[in-house]
Amino acid sequence: MPHPYVLLSAAVSLDGYLDDTGPERLLLSGPADFDRVDEVRASADAILVGAGTIRADNPRLLVNSPERRAGRVARGRPEYPLKVTVSGSGDLDPAARFWHTGGEKVLYTTDEGAERARAHGLAADVVPLGPELDWRRLLEHLHAVRGVRRLMVEGGGRIHTQLLTQGLADELQLVLAPLFVGDPDAPRLFGPGTYQGGRLRLLETRAVGDVVLMRYEPTAPGTGALPSAADHHWLALACDLAALCPPSGTAFSVGAVVVAADGTELARGHSREAGDPVVHAEEAALAKVDPTDPRLTTATVYSSLEPCARRASRPAPCARLILDAGVRRVVTAWREPDTFVPGADGSGVLAGGGATVVVLPEHEGRAQAPNGHLIGR
């Protein structure tokens, strides 16, 4: 099921700490960055912090600017974003400021934690997720039940670590403060875990007062049937490539990208590329990759339309080309309709060859856009 766009926001010292061990919270940012964070909060549908952050910092998590709150209301949104916290135990102080400022609040917890939270009388909607916390289920609930499309996560480090290592973070906004902490007992931003291999993509860097904002996007594909946030980014690119196709009344416009397991783009292509009237997107992309490249066996092919199972213009359909290249994971937005090939089932061919096919239908409209004249024929 669809998830919100998950934005992780944090400020750290030059040596990677979120705070020191003193009795007062260490202020890593200055006024200019606090105002920037307020702007990001105002753009979000919900703001999430972990139970540890509530206990340690007692935050209010408000949009402070009256103008930004008024702008939200003018756009038909609540004055404040939904406030969200997560606690396995449900053992939280009902007097904390989190519960008594701003708009609506929701606590995600375990079945056992829900009983404890309700006994505390917390001023929040309490949602049990089962015997253990499940981030995918939490995000699905926020999207489907609460209508959250953009989620800002402000910590702490354990929450950020879990979302990144599970491939659920769409963006990291990291502010680097010009100071050192140096205390090994102080909390760090990220803990140990299985992070993506390779490099994240830098989206932006800029000075905000005396700190530096860096925005990064994860690039590593998911594994197996579980989609990662990066799967959505790459599939969106494939849909954008479909819009570059020369128009046709007899073939779909499709875009494709081949991505290694560490998030390295190996190749991209689109239908009717380079003046070839019959080349398909996956075919065009795979032709640009050395067939002996060992990364193909763990790569993912992103295609805006399900790879074809049958075609008249070439000896091998795209589903077979993908399998012959050694690729065993395909992510697509749209199953091929019967417009040109009745009973098309490229996913079946791929699955029969041992590949995993992941369909992300939330991108279907974007994939169909350059094919509007063909749909329903």
CSV table of C-alpha atoms in Angstrom, one decimal:
chain,number,residue,atom,x,y,z
A,1,MET,CA,0.0,0.0,0.0
A,2,PRO,CA,1.2,3.6,-0.5
A,3,HIS,CA,3.2,5.4,2.1
A,4,PRO,CA,3.7,9.1,2.8
A,5,TYR,CA,6.8,10.8,1.6
A,6,VAL,CA,9.1,10.4,4.6
A,7,LEU,CA,11.5,13.3,5.3
A,8,LEU,CA,14.1,12.8,8.0
A,9,SER,CA,15.3,16.1,9.6
A,10,ALA,CA,18.2,16.4,12.0
A,11,ALA,CA,21.0,18.7,13.2
A,12,VAL,CA,24.4,17.3,14.2
A,13,SER,CA,27.7,18.5,15.5
A,14,LEU,CA,30.8,18.2,13.3
A,15,ASP,CA,31.6,15.0,15.1
A,16,GLY,CA,28.1,13.5,14.5
A,17,TYR,CA,26.3,14.1,17.8
A,18,LEU,CA,22.7,15.1,18.3
A,19,ASP,CA,23.2,16.5,21.8
A,20,ASP,CA,25.7,16.5,24.7
A,21,THR,CA,25.1,14.9,28.1
A,22,GLY,CA,24.4,18.2,30.0
A,23,PRO,CA,21.1,18.9,31.7
A,24,GLU,CA,19.9,21.3,29.0
A,25,ARG,CA,19.4,20.5,25.4
A,26,LEU,CA,22.3,21.5,23.2
A,27,LEU,CA,21.2,24.0,20.6
A,28,LEU,CA,22.9,23.1,17.4
A,29,SER,CA,21.1,25.5,15.0
A,30,GLY,CA,20.6,29.2,15.1
A,31,PRO,CA,17.6,31.5,14.4
A,32,ALA,CA,17.8,31.2,10.6
A,33,ASP,CA,17.7,27.4,10.7
A,34,PHE,CA,15.0,27.3,13.3
A,35,ASP,CA,12.9,29.4,10.9
A,36,ARG,CA,13.7,27.0,8.0
A,37,VAL,CA,12.6,24.1,10.2
A,38,ASP,CA,9.4,25.9,10.9
A,39,GLU,CA,8.8,26.3,7.2
A,40,VAL,CA,9.3,22.6,6.6
A,41,ARG,CA,7.0,21.8,9.4
A,42,ALA,CA,4.3,24.0,7.9
A,43,SER,CA,4.7,22.0,4.6
A,44,ALA,CA,4.1,18.7,6.3
A,45,ASP,CA,0.9,16.8,7.0
A,46,ALA,CA,2.4,15.2,10.1
A,47,ILE,CA,5.4,15.5,12.3
A,48,LEU,CA,6.8,12.4,14.1
A,49,VAL,CA,9.2,12.0,17.0
A,50,GLY,CA,10.0,8.9,19.0
A,51,ALA,CA,9.1,8.4,22.7
A,52,GLY,CA,12.7,9.0,23.7
A,53,THR,CA,12.7,12.5,22.2
A,54,ILE,CA,9.5,13.3,24.2
A,55,ARG,CA,11.1,12.1,27.4
A,56,ALA,CA,14.4,13.8,26.8
A,57,ASP,CA,13.4,17.1,25.2
A,58,ASN,CA,9.7,17.6,26.0
A,59,PRO,CA,9.1,19.2,22.6
A,60,ARG,CA,5.9,21.0,21.6
A,61,LEU,CA,6.5,20.4,17.8
A,62,LEU,CA,4.5,23.5,16.6
A,63,VAL,CA,4.4,25.6,13.6
A,64,ASN,CA,5.5,28.9,15.3
A,65,SER,CA,4.8,31.4,12.5
A,66,PRO,CA,1.3,32.8,12.6
A,67,GLU,CA,1.5,33.6,8.9
A,68,ARG,CA,2.4,29.9,8.1
A,69,ARG,CA,-0.4,28.6,10.2
A,70,ALA,CA,-2.8,31.0,8.5
A,71,GLY,CA,-1.5,29.8,5.1
A,72,ARG,CA,-2.3,26.3,6.1
A,73,VAL,CA,-5.8,27.2,7.0
A,74,ALA,CA,-6.3,29.2,3.8
A,75,ARG,CA,-5.4,26.0,1.9
A,76,GLY,CA,-8.0,24.0,3.7
A,77,ARG,CA,-5.5,22.2,6.0
A,78,PRO,CA,-5.5,22.1,9.8
A,79,GLU,CA,-3.7,24.9,11.5
A,80,TYR,CA,-1.1,22.5,12.8
A,81,PRO,CA,0.2,19.2,11.3
A,82,LEU,CA,-0.8,16.0,13.0
A,83,LYS,CA,1.6,15.1,15.7
A,84,VAL,CA,2.8,11.5,15.8
A,85,THR,CA,4.9,9.5,18.2
A,86,VAL,CA,6.0,5.9,18.5
A,87,SER,CA,6.5,3.9,21.7
A,88,GLY,CA,6.7,0.1,22.1
A,89,SER,CA,5.9,0.3,25.8
A,90,GLY,CA,3.3,3.0,25.7
A,91,ASP,CA,4.8,4.3,28.9
A,92,LEU,CA,4.7,8.1,28.4
A,93,ASP,CA,4.1,11.0,30.7
A,94,PRO,CA,0.6,12.3,30.1
A,95,ALA,CA,1.7,15.8,31.3
A,96,ALA,CA,4.3,16.2,28.5
A,97,ARG,CA,3.9,19.3,26.3
A,98,PHE,CA,3.5,17.1,23.2
A,99,TRP,CA,0.0,16.1,24.2
A,100,HIS,CA,-1.2,19.6,25.2
A,101,THR,CA,-0.1,21.9,22.4
A,102,GLY,CA,-1.0,22.0,18.7
A,103,GLY,CA,-3.7,20.0,17.0
A,104,GLU,CA,-4.4,16.3,16.8
A,105,LYS,CA,-2.1,13.6,18.1
A,106,VAL,CA,-1.6,9.9,17.5
A,107,LEU,CA,0.5,7.3,19.3
A,108,TYR,CA,1.5,4.1,17.5
A,109,THR,CA,2.4,1.3,19.8
A,110,THR,CA,2.2,-2.4,20.4
A,111,ASP,CA,-0.9,-4.2,21.7
A,112,GLU,CA,0.5,-4.3,25.2
A,113,GLY,CA,1.7,-0.7,24.9
A,114,ALA,CA,-1.8,0.4,23.9
A,115,GLU,CA,-3.3,-0.9,27.2
A,116,ARG,CA,-0.6,1.0,29.2
A,117,ALA,CA,-1.1,4.2,27.2
A,118,ARG,CA,-4.9,4.2,27.6
A,119,ALA,CA,-4.4,3.6,31.3
A,120,HIS,CA,-2.2,6.7,31.4
A,121,GLY,CA,-5.1,8.7,29.8
A,122,LEU,CA,-2.9,10.1,27.1
A,123,ALA,CA,-4.6,12.9,25.0
A,124,ALA,CA,-4.1,11.1,21.7
A,125,ASP,CA,-5.6,8.5,19.4
A,126,VAL,CA,-3.8,5.3,20.4
A,127,VAL,CA,-3.2,2.8,17.5
A,128,PRO,CA,-1.9,-0.7,18.3
A,129,LEU,CA,0.2,-2.2,15.5
A,130,GLY,CA,0.3,-5.8,16.9
A,131,PRO,CA,2.8,-7.6,19.2
A,132,GLU,CA,5.7,-5.5,17.8
A,133,LEU,CA,6.2,-2.1,16.2
A,134,ASP,CA,5.9,-2.4,12.4
A,135,TRP,CA,7.1,0.7,10.4
A,136,ARG,CA,5.5,-0.3,7.1
A,137,ARG,CA,2.1,-0.9,8.8
A,138,LEU,CA,2.5,2.4,10.6
A,139,LEU,CA,3.2,4.3,7.4
A,140,GLU,CA,0.3,2.6,5.6
A,141,HIS,CA,-2.1,3.6,8.4
A,142,LEU,CA,-0.9,7.2,8.3
A,143,HIS,CA,-1.5,7.3,4.5
A,144,ALA,CA,-4.8,5.4,4.3
A,145,VAL,CA,-6.5,6.4,7.5
A,146,ARG,CA,-5.0,9.8,8.4
A,147,GLY,CA,-4.5,11.1,4.8
A,148,VAL,CA,-0.8,11.9,5.5
A,149,ARG,CA,1.0,12.5,2.2
A,150,ARG,CA,4.1,14.2,3.6
A,151,LEU,CA,5.7,13.1,6.9
A,152,MET,CA,8.5,15.0,8.7
A,153,VAL,CA,10.5,12.9,11.1
A,154,GLU,CA,12.4,14.9,13.7
A,155,GLY,CA,14.1,12.1,15.6
A,156,GLY,CA,15.6,10.7,17.5
A,157,GLY,CA,18.6,8.8,16.2
A,158,ARG,CA,17.0,5.4,16.7
A,159,ILE,CA,14.0,6.3,14.7
A,160,HIS,CA,16.1,7.8,11.9
A,161,THR,CA,18.3,4.7,11.9
A,162,GLN,CA,15.3,2.3,11.6
A,163,LEU,CA,13.7,4.2,8.8
A,164,LEU,CA,16.9,4.5,6.8
A,165,THR,CA,18.0,0.9,7.3
A,166,GLN,CA,14.5,-0.4,6.3
A,167,GLY,CA,14.6,1.7,3.1
A,168,LEU,CA,11.6,3.8,4.1
A,169,ALA,CA,13.1,7.3,4.1
A,170,ASP,CA,12.6,9.4,0.9
A,171,GLU,CA,14.8,12.2,1.9
A,172,LEU,CA,17.4,13.2,4.6
A,173,GLN,CA,17.7,16.9,5.6
A,174,LEU,CA,20.9,17.1,7.6
A,175,VAL,CA,22.2,20.3,9.2
A,176,LEU,CA,25.8,20.4,10.2
A,177,ALA,CA,26.6,22.7,13.1
A,178,PRO,CA,30.1,24.2,13.6
A,179,LEU,CA,30.9,22.8,16.9
A,180,PHE,CA,32.2,19.6,18.5
A,181,VAL,CA,30.7,17.5,21.3
A,182,GLY,CA,33.4,14.8,21.9
A,183,ASP,CA,31.6,12.9,24.6
A,184,PRO,CA,31.3,9.2,23.8
A,185,ASP,CA,28.2,8.9,26.0
A,186,ALA,CA,26.3,11.6,24.0
A,187,PRO,CA,23.6,10.5,21.6
A,188,ARG,CA,24.6,10.1,17.9
A,189,LEU,CA,22.4,10.6,14.9
A,190,PHE,CA,22.8,7.1,13.4
A,191,GLY,CA,23.4,3.8,15.1
A,192,PRO,CA,24.7,0.6,13.8
A,193,GLY,CA,22.6,-1.2,11.1
A,194,THR,CA,22.5,-2.4,7.6
A,195,TYR,CA,22.5,0.7,5.5
A,196,GLN,CA,22.4,0.9,1.7
A,197,GLY,CA,25.7,0.3,-0.1
A,198,GLY,CA,27.1,3.0,-2.3
A,199,ARG,CA,26.4,6.7,-2.2
A,200,LEU,CA,23.2,8.7,-1.6
A,201,ARG,CA,22.3,11.4,-4.1
A,202,LEU,CA,23.0,15.0,-3.0
A,203,LEU,CA,20.0,17.1,-3.8
A,204,GLU,CA,21.0,20.5,-2.3
A,205,THR,CA,23.6,22.1,-0.1
A,206,ARG,CA,23.4,25.7,1.2
A,207,ALA,CA,24.4,27.8,4.2
A,208,VAL,CA,21.7,28.8,6.7
A,209,GLY,CA,23.3,31.2,9.0
A,210,ASP,CA,26.4,29.5,10.4
A,211,VAL,CA,25.2,26.0,9.7
A,212,VAL,CA,25.1,24.0,6.4
A,213,LEU,CA,22.0,22.3,5.2
A,214,MET,CA,22.5,19.1,3.1
A,215,ARG,CA,19.6,17.3,1.5
A,216,TYR,CA,20.2,13.7,0.4
A,217,GLU,CA,18.1,11.1,-1.4
A,218,PRO,CA,18.6,7.3,-0.9
A,219,THR,CA,19.3,5.5,-4.2
A,220,ALA,CA,19.5,1.8,-3.4
A,221,PRO,CA,16.7,-0.4,-4.8
A,222,GLY,CA,14.6,-2.6,-2.4
A,223,THR,CA,15.1,-6.3,-2.2
A,224,GLY,CA,12.6,-8.9,-3.2
A,225,ALA,CA,9.0,-7.9,-3.1
A,226,LEU,CA,9.5,-5.2,-0.5
A,227,PRO,CA,9.8,-1.8,-2.1
A,228,SER,CA,12.2,0.9,-0.8
A,229,ALA,CA,11.7,4.6,-1.0
A,230,ALA,CA,14.4,4.6,-3.8
A,231,ASP,CA,12.2,2.3,-5.8
A,232,HIS,CA,9.6,5.1,-6.1
A,233,HIS,CA,12.3,7.6,-7.1
A,234,TRP,CA,13.6,5.4,-9.9
A,235,LEU,CA,10.2,4.4,-11.2
A,236,ALA,CA,9.2,8.1,-11.3
A,237,LEU,CA,12.3,8.7,-13.5
A,238,ALA,CA,11.2,5.8,-15.8
A,239,CYS,CA,7.8,7.5,-16.1
A,240,ASP,CA,9.5,10.8,-16.9
A,241,LEU,CA,11.5,9.1,-19.7
A,242,ALA,CA,8.2,7.7,-21.2
A,243,ALA,CA,7.2,11.3,-21.8
A,244,LEU,CA,10.3,11.7,-24.1
A,245,CYS,CA,9.1,9.0,-26.5
A,246,PRO,CA,8.2,10.1,-30.1
A,247,PRO,CA,4.4,9.8,-30.3
A,248,SER,CA,2.9,6.7,-31.9
A,249,GLY,CA,-0.6,5.4,-32.6
A,250,THR,CA,0.6,1.8,-32.7
A,251,ALA,CA,2.9,1.4,-29.6
A,252,PHE,CA,3.0,2.5,-26.0
A,253,SER,CA,5.4,5.2,-24.8
A,254,VAL,CA,7.6,3.6,-22.0
A,255,GLY,CA,10.6,4.6,-20.0
A,256,ALA,CA,13.1,2.2,-18.3
A,257,VAL,CA,16.1,2.5,-16.0
A,258,VAL,CA,18.6,-0.2,-14.9
A,259,VAL,CA,19.9,0.3,-11.4
A,260,ALA,CA,22.6,-1.7,-9.5
A,261,ALA,CA,22.0,-2.9,-6.0
A,262,ASP,CA,24.2,0.0,-4.6
A,263,GLY,CA,22.0,2.6,-6.3
A,264,THR,CA,24.3,3.2,-9.3
A,265,GLU,CA,22.4,3.9,-12.5
A,266,LEU,CA,23.7,1.5,-15.1
A,267,ALA,CA,21.5,2.7,-18.1
A,268,ARG,CA,18.3,4.3,-19.1
A,269,GLY,CA,16.2,4.2,-22.3
A,270,HIS,CA,12.8,4.9,-23.8
A,271,SER,CA,10.6,3.6,-26.6
A,272,ARG,CA,11.5,4.6,-30.1
A,273,GLU,CA,14.8,6.0,-28.9
A,274,ALA,CA,17.4,7.3,-31.4
A,275,GLY,CA,15.0,7.1,-34.3
A,276,ASP,CA,14.4,3.3,-34.1
A,277,PRO,CA,10.6,3.1,-34.6
A,278,VAL,CA,10.3,-0.4,-32.9
A,279,VAL,CA,12.8,-0.3,-30.1
A,280,HIS,CA,11.3,-0.8,-26.6
A,281,ALA,CA,12.5,1.0,-23.5
A,282,GLU,CA,13.9,-2.0,-21.6
A,283,GLU,CA,15.6,-3.2,-24.8
A,284,ALA,CA,17.2,0.3,-25.3
A,285,ALA,CA,18.4,0.5,-21.8
A,286,LEU,CA,19.9,-3.0,-21.6
A,287,ALA,CA,21.7,-2.6,-24.9
A,288,LYS,CA,23.8,0.1,-23.2
A,289,VAL,CA,25.0,-2.2,-20.4
A,290,ASP,CA,27.9,-4.6,-20.9
A,291,PRO,CA,26.3,-8.0,-20.8
A,292,THR,CA,29.2,-9.3,-18.7
A,293,ASP,CA,28.7,-6.7,-16.0
A,294,PRO,CA,28.4,-8.7,-12.8
A,295,ARG,CA,26.1,-6.1,-11.3
A,296,LEU,CA,23.3,-7.2,-13.5
A,297,THR,CA,22.5,-10.2,-11.4
A,298,THR,CA,21.5,-8.1,-8.5
A,299,ALA,CA,20.2,-5.1,-10.4
A,300,THR,CA,16.6,-3.9,-10.7
A,301,VAL,CA,14.9,-2.8,-13.9
A,302,TYR,CA,12.4,0.0,-13.6
A,303,SER,CA,9.8,0.2,-16.4
A,304,SER,CA,6.8,2.5,-16.5
A,305,LEU,CA,4.9,-0.3,-18.3
A,306,GLU,CA,5.0,-4.0,-17.6
A,307,PRO,CA,7.7,-5.5,-19.9
A,308,CYS,CA,6.2,-7.1,-22.9
A,309,ALA,CA,5.7,-10.9,-23.1
A,310,ARG,CA,5.2,-11.1,-26.9
A,311,ARG,CA,6.2,-8.9,-29.8
A,312,ALA,CA,6.3,-9.1,-33.6
A,313,SER,CA,9.1,-6.7,-34.4
A,314,ARG,CA,12.0,-8.4,-32.6
A,315,PRO,CA,13.0,-12.1,-31.9
A,316,ALA,CA,12.8,-11.7,-28.1
A,317,PRO,CA,10.3,-9.8,-26.0
A,318,CYS,CA,11.5,-7.5,-23.2
A,319,ALA,CA,10.6,-9.9,-20.4
A,320,ARG,CA,13.0,-12.5,-22.0
A,321,LEU,CA,15.7,-9.9,-22.6
A,322,ILE,CA,15.6,-9.0,-18.9
A,323,LEU,CA,15.9,-12.6,-17.8
A,324,ASP,CA,18.6,-13.3,-20.3
A,325,ALA,CA,20.6,-10.4,-18.9
A,326,GLY,CA,20.5,-12.0,-15.5
A,327,VAL,CA,18.2,-9.4,-13.9
A,328,ARG,CA,15.9,-10.9,-11.3
A,329,ARG,CA,14.0,-7.9,-10.0
A,330,VAL,CA,11.6,-5.6,-12.0
A,331,VAL,CA,9.6,-2.7,-10.7
A,332,THR,CA,6.7,-1.3,-12.8
A,333,ALA,CA,3.8,1.1,-12.5
A,334,TRP,CA,1.3,-0.3,-14.9
A,335,ARG,CA,0.2,-3.8,-16.2
A,336,GLU,CA,0.1,-4.0,-20.0
A,337,PRO,CA,-3.5,-3.6,-21.2
A,338,ASP,CA,-4.9,-5.7,-24.1
A,339,THR,CA,-4.6,-2.8,-26.6
A,340,PHE,CA,-2.1,-4.4,-28.9
A,341,VAL,CA,-1.5,-7.9,-27.4
A,342,PRO,CA,-4.5,-9.7,-25.9
A,343,GLY,CA,-3.7,-11.5,-22.6
A,344,ALA,CA,-0.3,-9.9,-22.3
A,345,ASP,CA,1.5,-11.1,-19.2
A,346,GLY,CA,5.0,-10.0,-19.0
A,347,SER,CA,5.0,-10.4,-15.2
A,348,GLY,CA,4.1,-14.0,-15.6
A,349,VAL,CA,7.0,-14.6,-18.0
A,350,LEU,CA,9.3,-12.9,-15.5
A,351,ALA,CA,8.0,-14.8,-12.5
A,352,GLY,CA,8.3,-18.0,-14.4
A,353,GLY,CA,12.0,-17.2,-15.0
A,354,GLY,CA,12.6,-16.6,-11.3
A,355,ALA,CA,12.3,-12.8,-11.2
A,356,THR,CA,10.4,-10.8,-8.6
A,357,VAL,CA,8.0,-8.3,-10.1
A,358,VAL,CA,6.9,-5.4,-7.9
A,359,VAL,CA,4.0,-3.2,-9.1
A,360,LEU,CA,3.6,0.3,-7.6
A,361,PRO,CA,0.2,1.4,-8.8
A,362,GLU,CA,0.5,4.8,-7.2
A,363,HIS,CA,2.6,5.7,-10.3
A,364,GLU,CA,0.1,4.3,-12.8
A,365,GLY,CA,-1.4,7.7,-13.7
A,366,ARG,CA,2.0,9.1,-14.4
A,367,ALA,CA,2.9,6.1,-16.6
A,368,GLN,CA,-0.4,6.4,-18.5
A,369,ALA,CA,-0.1,10.1,-19.1
A,370,PRO,CA,1.9,9.9,-22.4
A,371,ASN,CA,-0.4,7.1,-23.6
A,372,GLY,CA,-3.8,8.7,-23.1
A,373,HIS,CA,-4.6,8.5,-26.8
A,374,LEU,CA,-4.2,4.7,-26.7
A,375,ILE,CA,-6.0,3.8,-23.5
A,376,GLY,CA,-9.4,2.3,-24.1
A,377,ARG,CA,-8.9,1.5,-27.7
